């Protein structure tokens, strides 16, 4: 009897361990922890990715061939092209959200995306007199501007609701970082994030003053639209710095170099419109190079840490 009792206790202990392991894995990958990613955030990210890809490609291609195509009036084709390039560049990162299981893996991209959606909607409403529908441009531009405002309004509201619902999920204890950022990268990220954040805040709050520091001609809505994107990039970079774990920022690592490369293509086509020798021109190049190097080096370091952890020697 004692032998049978002992076997029963062993089986119960093993069953308990398996159940515990399954519960620990539900909603968060090992080493990630936190809140289980909701279906709302996943679906929202996919929808925003598709809309960004289609709309951004339209804006960027029109700019590349020299047409001023935007929801609001713009003095040059460069600014709408940059907005479209940023939309195209961020789409792959948003598609990657669907492969995550924990909110902590995607929040450094999703929260800046919410800033972009809400910010561009607010800029469009505040500068309503500059919309193509108000100015009375071509029928296609008028319909595009109306659709721009309507779609942005719906997506912005959905984004706020989804994020609020996400934070209603219970949070598991956050484990130690599995791939912490090297110490030498942190000052660089702090400067890069603060640079984008400061520029974005200035363009949004005081577009009449800060628009003069943009190294090409922009209108008020242009300046604030660029400010929204700059603010979102700054929040994303500083959020990654606070996260301090490359396994939890992978969608952002995918999006950041895409934004930098797409923006560089548009700037290269319109190079004659940019005052490259000015201080703002040099700063713009530095910030874009910073974005590109951040994404590429972060992904390389993440893969290296992952390979080290999986190697027999580490085991």
CSV table of C-alpha atoms in Angstrom, one decimal:
chain,number,residue,atom,x,y,z
A,1,UNK,CA,0.0,0.0,0.0
A,2,UNK,CA,2.8,2.4,0.9
A,3,UNK,CA,4.3,1.8,-2.6
A,4,UNK,CA,1.0,2.5,-4.3
A,5,UNK,CA,0.5,5.7,-2.2
A,6,UNK,CA,4.0,6.8,-3.1
A,7,UNK,CA,3.3,6.3,-6.9
A,8,UNK,CA,0.1,8.3,-6.6
A,9,UNK,CA,1.8,11.2,-4.9
A,10,UNK,CA,4.5,11.2,-7.6
A,11,UNK,CA,1.9,11.2,-10.3
A,12,UNK,CA,0.0,14.1,-8.6
A,13,UNK,CA,3.1,16.1,-8.3
A,14,UNK,CA,4.0,15.6,-12.0
A,15,UNK,CA,0.5,16.5,-13.0
A,16,UNK,CA,0.6,19.7,-10.9
A,17,UNK,CA,3.9,20.7,-12.4
A,18,UNK,CA,2.5,20.2,-15.9
A,19,UNK,CA,-0.6,22.2,-15.2
A,20,UNK,CA,1.5,24.9,-13.5
A,21,UNK,CA,3.7,25.1,-16.6
A,22,UNK,CA,0.7,25.4,-18.9
A,23,UNK,CA,-0.8,28.1,-16.8
A,24,UNK,CA,2.5,30.1,-16.8
A,25,UNK,CA,2.8,29.8,-20.5
A,26,UNK,CA,-0.8,31.1,-21.1
A,27,UNK,CA,-0.8,34.7,-22.3
A,28,UNK,CA,3.0,35.2,-22.1
A,29,UNK,CA,6.0,33.6,-23.5
A,30,UNK,CA,8.7,32.5,-21.1
A,31,UNK,CA,10.9,35.5,-20.3
A,32,UNK,CA,8.3,38.0,-21.5
A,33,UNK,CA,5.5,38.0,-18.9
A,34,UNK,CA,2.9,40.7,-18.4
A,35,UNK,CA,-0.5,40.8,-20.0
A,36,UNK,CA,-1.9,38.5,-22.5
A,37,UNK,CA,-2.3,40.2,-25.9
A,38,UNK,CA,-6.0,40.8,-26.7
A,39,UNK,CA,-7.6,39.9,-30.0
A,40,UNK,CA,-8.7,43.5,-30.3
A,41,UNK,CA,-5.1,44.8,-30.4
A,42,UNK,CA,-4.1,42.1,-32.9
A,43,UNK,CA,-6.9,42.8,-35.3
A,44,UNK,CA,-6.5,46.6,-35.0
A,45,UNK,CA,-2.8,46.3,-35.8
A,46,UNK,CA,-3.5,44.2,-38.9
A,47,UNK,CA,-6.2,46.7,-40.1
A,48,UNK,CA,-4.0,49.7,-39.5
A,49,UNK,CA,-1.1,47.9,-41.3
A,50,UNK,CA,-3.3,47.3,-44.4
A,51,UNK,CA,-4.7,50.9,-44.4
A,52,UNK,CA,-1.2,52.3,-43.9
A,53,UNK,CA,0.3,50.2,-46.7
A,54,UNK,CA,-2.4,51.2,-49.2
A,55,UNK,CA,-2.8,54.8,-48.3
A,56,UNK,CA,0.9,55.4,-47.6
A,57,UNK,CA,1.9,53.9,-51.0
A,58,UNK,CA,-0.6,56.2,-52.7
A,59,UNK,CA,0.9,59.3,-51.0
A,60,UNK,CA,4.5,58.2,-51.5
A,61,UNK,CA,4.2,57.2,-55.2
A,62,UNK,CA,2.3,60.4,-56.0
A,63,UNK,CA,5.1,62.4,-54.3
A,64,UNK,CA,7.8,60.4,-56.1
A,65,UNK,CA,6.3,61.3,-59.5
A,66,UNK,CA,6.1,65.0,-58.5
A,67,UNK,CA,2.4,65.3,-57.6
A,68,UNK,CA,1.1,67.1,-54.5
A,69,UNK,CA,-1.4,64.5,-53.2
A,70,UNK,CA,-2.6,64.9,-49.6
A,71,UNK,CA,-5.8,65.2,-47.5
A,72,UNK,CA,-4.9,68.9,-46.9
A,73,UNK,CA,-3.3,71.5,-49.1
A,74,UNK,CA,0.5,71.4,-49.2
A,75,UNK,CA,3.0,73.8,-50.9
A,76,UNK,CA,5.3,70.9,-52.0
A,77,UNK,CA,5.0,67.2,-52.7
A,78,UNK,CA,7.8,66.3,-50.2
A,79,UNK,CA,5.8,66.4,-47.0
A,80,UNK,CA,2.9,64.2,-48.1
A,81,UNK,CA,5.4,61.8,-49.5
A,82,UNK,CA,7.2,61.6,-46.1
A,83,UNK,CA,3.9,61.0,-44.3
A,84,UNK,CA,3.1,58.2,-46.8
A,85,UNK,CA,6.6,56.8,-46.5
A,86,UNK,CA,6.3,56.6,-42.7
A,87,UNK,CA,3.0,54.8,-43.1
A,88,UNK,CA,4.5,52.2,-45.5
A,89,UNK,CA,7.6,51.7,-43.4
A,90,UNK,CA,5.7,51.0,-40.2
A,91,UNK,CA,3.3,48.4,-41.8
A,92,UNK,CA,5.7,45.4,-41.5
A,93,UNK,CA,6.1,46.0,-37.8
A,94,UNK,CA,2.3,46.2,-37.4
A,95,UNK,CA,1.9,42.9,-39.2
A,96,UNK,CA,4.4,41.3,-36.8
A,97,UNK,CA,2.1,42.2,-33.9
A,98,UNK,CA,-0.1,39.1,-34.8
A,99,UNK,CA,2.8,36.8,-34.0
A,100,UNK,CA,3.1,38.1,-30.4
A,101,UNK,CA,1.3,36.7,-27.4
A,102,UNK,CA,2.0,39.3,-24.7
A,103,UNK,CA,1.2,43.0,-24.6
A,104,UNK,CA,4.8,43.7,-23.5
A,105,UNK,CA,6.1,42.4,-26.8
A,106,UNK,CA,4.2,45.0,-28.8
A,107,UNK,CA,3.5,48.1,-26.7
A,108,UNK,CA,6.6,50.0,-27.9
A,109,UNK,CA,5.0,49.9,-31.4
A,110,UNK,CA,1.2,49.9,-30.6
A,111,UNK,CA,1.3,53.0,-28.3
A,112,UNK,CA,3.2,55.2,-30.8
A,113,UNK,CA,0.6,53.9,-33.4
A,114,UNK,CA,-2.2,55.2,-31.2
A,115,UNK,CA,-0.4,58.6,-31.0
A,116,UNK,CA,-0.2,58.7,-34.8
A,117,UNK,CA,-3.9,57.8,-35.3
A,118,UNK,CA,-5.2,60.2,-32.7
A,119,UNK,CA,-2.7,62.9,-33.6
A,120,UNK,CA,-3.3,62.9,-37.4
A,121,UNK,CA,-7.0,62.9,-36.8
A,122,UNK,CA,-6.7,65.9,-34.4
A,123,UNK,CA,-4.4,67.7,-36.9
A,124,UNK,CA,-6.9,67.2,-39.7
A,125,UNK,CA,-9.8,68.5,-37.6
A,126,UNK,CA,-7.9,71.5,-36.2
A,127,UNK,CA,-6.7,72.4,-39.7
A,128,UNK,CA,-10.1,71.7,-41.3
A,129,UNK,CA,-9.9,74.9,-43.4
A,130,UNK,CA,-6.9,73.4,-45.2
A,131,UNK,CA,-8.6,70.1,-46.1
A,132,UNK,CA,-9.1,69.5,-49.8
A,133,UNK,CA,-12.9,69.2,-49.1
A,134,UNK,CA,-12.9,72.7,-47.6
A,135,UNK,CA,-10.7,74.3,-50.2
A,136,UNK,CA,-12.5,72.7,-53.1
A,137,UNK,CA,-9.8,70.8,-55.1
A,138,UNK,CA,-10.4,68.1,-57.6
A,139,UNK,CA,-13.2,65.6,-56.9
A,140,UNK,CA,-10.8,62.8,-56.2
A,141,UNK,CA,-8.8,64.9,-53.7
A,142,UNK,CA,-12.0,66.0,-52.0
A,143,UNK,CA,-13.3,62.5,-51.6
A,144,UNK,CA,-9.8,61.4,-50.4
A,145,UNK,CA,-9.8,64.0,-47.7
A,146,UNK,CA,-13.2,63.1,-46.5
A,147,UNK,CA,-12.3,59.4,-46.4
A,148,UNK,CA,-9.0,60.3,-44.7
A,149,UNK,CA,-10.8,62.1,-41.8
A,150,UNK,CA,-13.5,59.4,-41.5
A,151,UNK,CA,-11.1,56.4,-41.5
A,152,UNK,CA,-8.7,58.2,-39.1
A,153,UNK,CA,-11.6,59.0,-36.7
A,154,UNK,CA,-12.8,55.4,-36.7
A,155,UNK,CA,-9.3,53.9,-36.3
A,156,UNK,CA,-8.3,56.5,-33.6
A,157,UNK,CA,-11.4,55.6,-31.5
A,158,UNK,CA,-10.9,51.9,-32.0
A,159,UNK,CA,-7.2,52.2,-31.0
A,160,UNK,CA,-8.1,54.0,-27.7
A,161,UNK,CA,-10.8,51.5,-26.9
A,162,UNK,CA,-8.5,48.5,-27.7
A,163,UNK,CA,-5.6,49.8,-25.5
A,164,UNK,CA,-7.9,50.6,-22.6
A,165,UNK,CA,-9.3,47.1,-22.9
A,166,UNK,CA,-5.8,45.7,-23.0
A,167,UNK,CA,-4.9,47.3,-19.7
A,168,UNK,CA,-8.0,45.7,-18.1
A,169,UNK,CA,-6.3,42.3,-18.6
A,170,UNK,CA,-4.6,41.0,-15.4
A,171,UNK,CA,-0.8,41.3,-15.5
A,172,UNK,CA,1.5,38.4,-14.6
A,173,UNK,CA,4.8,39.3,-12.8
A,174,UNK,CA,7.4,40.6,-15.2
A,175,UNK,CA,10.5,38.4,-15.3
A,176,UNK,CA,14.0,39.5,-15.8
A,177,UNK,CA,15.0,40.7,-19.2
A,178,UNK,CA,16.2,37.8,-21.4
A,179,UNK,CA,18.1,40.1,-23.9
A,180,UNK,CA,18.9,43.4,-22.1
A,181,UNK,CA,20.3,46.2,-24.2
A,182,UNK,CA,24.1,46.7,-24.1
A,183,UNK,CA,25.1,49.6,-21.9
A,184,UNK,CA,26.8,51.5,-24.7
A,185,UNK,CA,23.5,51.7,-26.6
A,186,UNK,CA,21.5,53.5,-23.9
A,187,UNK,CA,23.0,57.0,-24.1
A,188,UNK,CA,22.6,56.8,-27.9
A,189,UNK,CA,18.9,55.8,-27.7
A,190,UNK,CA,18.2,58.5,-25.1
A,191,UNK,CA,19.6,61.2,-27.4
A,192,UNK,CA,17.8,59.8,-30.4
A,193,UNK,CA,14.5,59.5,-28.6
A,194,UNK,CA,14.7,62.9,-27.0
A,195,UNK,CA,15.6,64.5,-30.4
A,196,UNK,CA,12.5,63.1,-32.1
A,197,UNK,CA,10.3,63.8,-29.1
A,198,UNK,CA,11.5,67.4,-28.9
A,199,UNK,CA,11.0,68.1,-32.6
A,200,UNK,CA,7.6,66.5,-32.6
A,201,UNK,CA,6.4,68.5,-29.6
A,202,UNK,CA,7.7,71.7,-31.0
A,203,UNK,CA,6.0,71.2,-34.4
A,204,UNK,CA,2.7,70.3,-32.8
A,205,UNK,CA,2.6,73.0,-30.2
A,206,UNK,CA,4.1,75.9,-32.1
A,207,UNK,CA,3.9,75.1,-35.8
A,208,UNK,CA,4.2,78.7,-36.9
A,209,UNK,CA,7.5,79.0,-35.2
A,210,UNK,CA,9.1,75.5,-35.6
A,211,UNK,CA,8.0,75.2,-39.3
A,212,UNK,CA,10.8,77.7,-40.1
A,213,UNK,CA,13.3,75.0,-38.9
A,214,UNK,CA,12.1,72.4,-41.3
A,215,UNK,CA,14.6,72.4,-44.2
A,216,UNK,CA,12.0,72.7,-46.9
A,217,UNK,CA,8.7,74.7,-47.4
A,218,UNK,CA,5.8,73.4,-45.3
A,219,UNK,CA,2.4,74.7,-44.3
A,220,UNK,CA,0.8,74.6,-40.9
A,221,UNK,CA,-0.9,71.2,-41.4
A,222,UNK,CA,2.3,69.8,-42.9
A,223,UNK,CA,4.3,70.9,-39.9
A,224,UNK,CA,1.9,69.4,-37.4
A,225,UNK,CA,1.5,66.2,-39.4
A,226,UNK,CA,5.3,65.7,-39.4
A,227,UNK,CA,5.2,66.6,-35.7
A,228,UNK,CA,2.8,63.8,-35.0
A,229,UNK,CA,5.2,61.3,-36.6
A,230,UNK,CA,8.3,62.7,-34.9
A,231,UNK,CA,6.5,62.6,-31.5
A,232,UNK,CA,5.5,58.9,-32.1
A,233,UNK,CA,9.0,58.0,-33.1
A,234,UNK,CA,10.4,59.6,-30.0
A,235,UNK,CA,7.9,57.8,-27.7
A,236,UNK,CA,8.8,54.5,-29.4
A,237,UNK,CA,12.5,54.9,-29.0
A,238,UNK,CA,12.3,56.0,-25.4
A,239,UNK,CA,9.8,53.3,-24.7
A,240,UNK,CA,12.2,50.7,-26.0
A,241,UNK,CA,14.9,52.2,-23.8
A,242,UNK,CA,12.6,51.8,-20.8
A,243,UNK,CA,11.7,48.3,-21.8
A,244,UNK,CA,15.4,47.3,-21.9
A,245,UNK,CA,14.7,43.9,-23.4
A,246,UNK,CA,15.2,43.3,-27.1
A,247,UNK,CA,12.8,40.3,-27.0
A,248,UNK,CA,10.0,42.7,-26.1
A,249,UNK,CA,10.5,45.3,-28.8
A,250,UNK,CA,10.8,43.1,-31.9
A,251,UNK,CA,7.8,44.6,-33.9
A,252,UNK,CA,9.3,48.1,-33.2
A,253,UNK,CA,12.7,46.9,-34.4
A,254,UNK,CA,11.1,45.8,-37.7
A,255,UNK,CA,9.2,49.0,-38.2
A,256,UNK,CA,12.0,51.5,-37.4
A,257,UNK,CA,14.4,50.8,-40.2
A,258,UNK,CA,11.5,50.5,-42.6
A,259,UNK,CA,10.4,54.1,-41.8
A,260,UNK,CA,14.0,55.3,-42.2
A,261,UNK,CA,14.6,53.7,-45.6
A,262,UNK,CA,11.2,54.8,-47.0
A,263,UNK,CA,11.7,58.3,-45.8
A,264,UNK,CA,15.2,58.4,-47.3
A,265,UNK,CA,13.9,57.3,-50.7
A,266,UNK,CA,11.4,60.2,-50.8
A,267,UNK,CA,14.0,62.7,-49.6
A,268,UNK,CA,16.5,61.5,-52.2
A,269,UNK,CA,14.0,62.0,-55.0
A,270,UNK,CA,13.2,65.6,-53.7
A,271,UNK,CA,16.8,66.3,-52.7
A,272,UNK,CA,16.8,69.6,-54.6
A,273,UNK,CA,14.0,70.9,-52.3
A,274,UNK,CA,15.9,70.3,-49.1
A,275,UNK,CA,18.5,72.7,-47.6
A,276,UNK,CA,21.0,70.0,-46.6
A,277,UNK,CA,23.7,72.4,-45.5
A,278,UNK,CA,21.5,73.9,-42.8
A,279,UNK,CA,21.4,72.8,-39.2
A,280,UNK,CA,18.0,71.2,-39.5
A,281,UNK,CA,19.1,69.4,-42.7
A,282,UNK,CA,22.1,67.9,-40.9
A,283,UNK,CA,19.9,67.0,-37.9
A,284,UNK,CA,17.4,65.3,-40.1
A,285,UNK,CA,20.1,63.1,-41.7
A,286,UNK,CA,21.5,62.2,-38.2
A,287,UNK,CA,18.0,61.3,-36.9
A,288,UNK,CA,17.2,59.1,-39.8
A,289,UNK,CA,20.6,57.3,-39.7
A,290,UNK,CA,20.0,56.9,-36.0
A,291,UNK,CA,16.6,55.2,-36.7
A,292,UNK,CA,18.2,52.9,-39.3
A,293,UNK,CA,21.1,51.9,-37.1
A,294,UNK,CA,18.9,51.4,-34.1
A,295,UNK,CA,16.7,48.9,-35.9
A,296,UNK,CA,19.4,47.0,-37.6
A,297,UNK,CA,21.8,46.8,-34.7
A,298,UNK,CA,19.0,46.0,-32.3
A,299,UNK,CA,17.9,43.0,-34.4
A,300,UNK,CA,21.5,41.8,-34.8
A,301,UNK,CA,22.1,42.0,-31.0
A,302,UNK,CA,18.8,40.2,-30.4
A,303,UNK,CA,19.6,37.4,-32.7
A,304,UNK,CA,23.1,37.1,-31.2
A,305,UNK,CA,21.7,36.9,-27.7
A,306,UNK,CA,19.2,34.3,-28.8
A,307,UNK,CA,21.9,32.2,-30.5
A,308,UNK,CA,24.1,32.4,-27.3
A,309,UNK,CA,21.2,31.3,-25.1
A,310,UNK,CA,20.4,28.3,-27.4
A,311,UNK,CA,24.0,27.2,-27.7
A,312,UNK,CA,25.1,23.9,-25.9
A,313,UNK,CA,27.8,25.8,-24.1
A,314,UNK,CA,25.3,28.2,-22.6
A,315,UNK,CA,23.1,25.3,-21.6
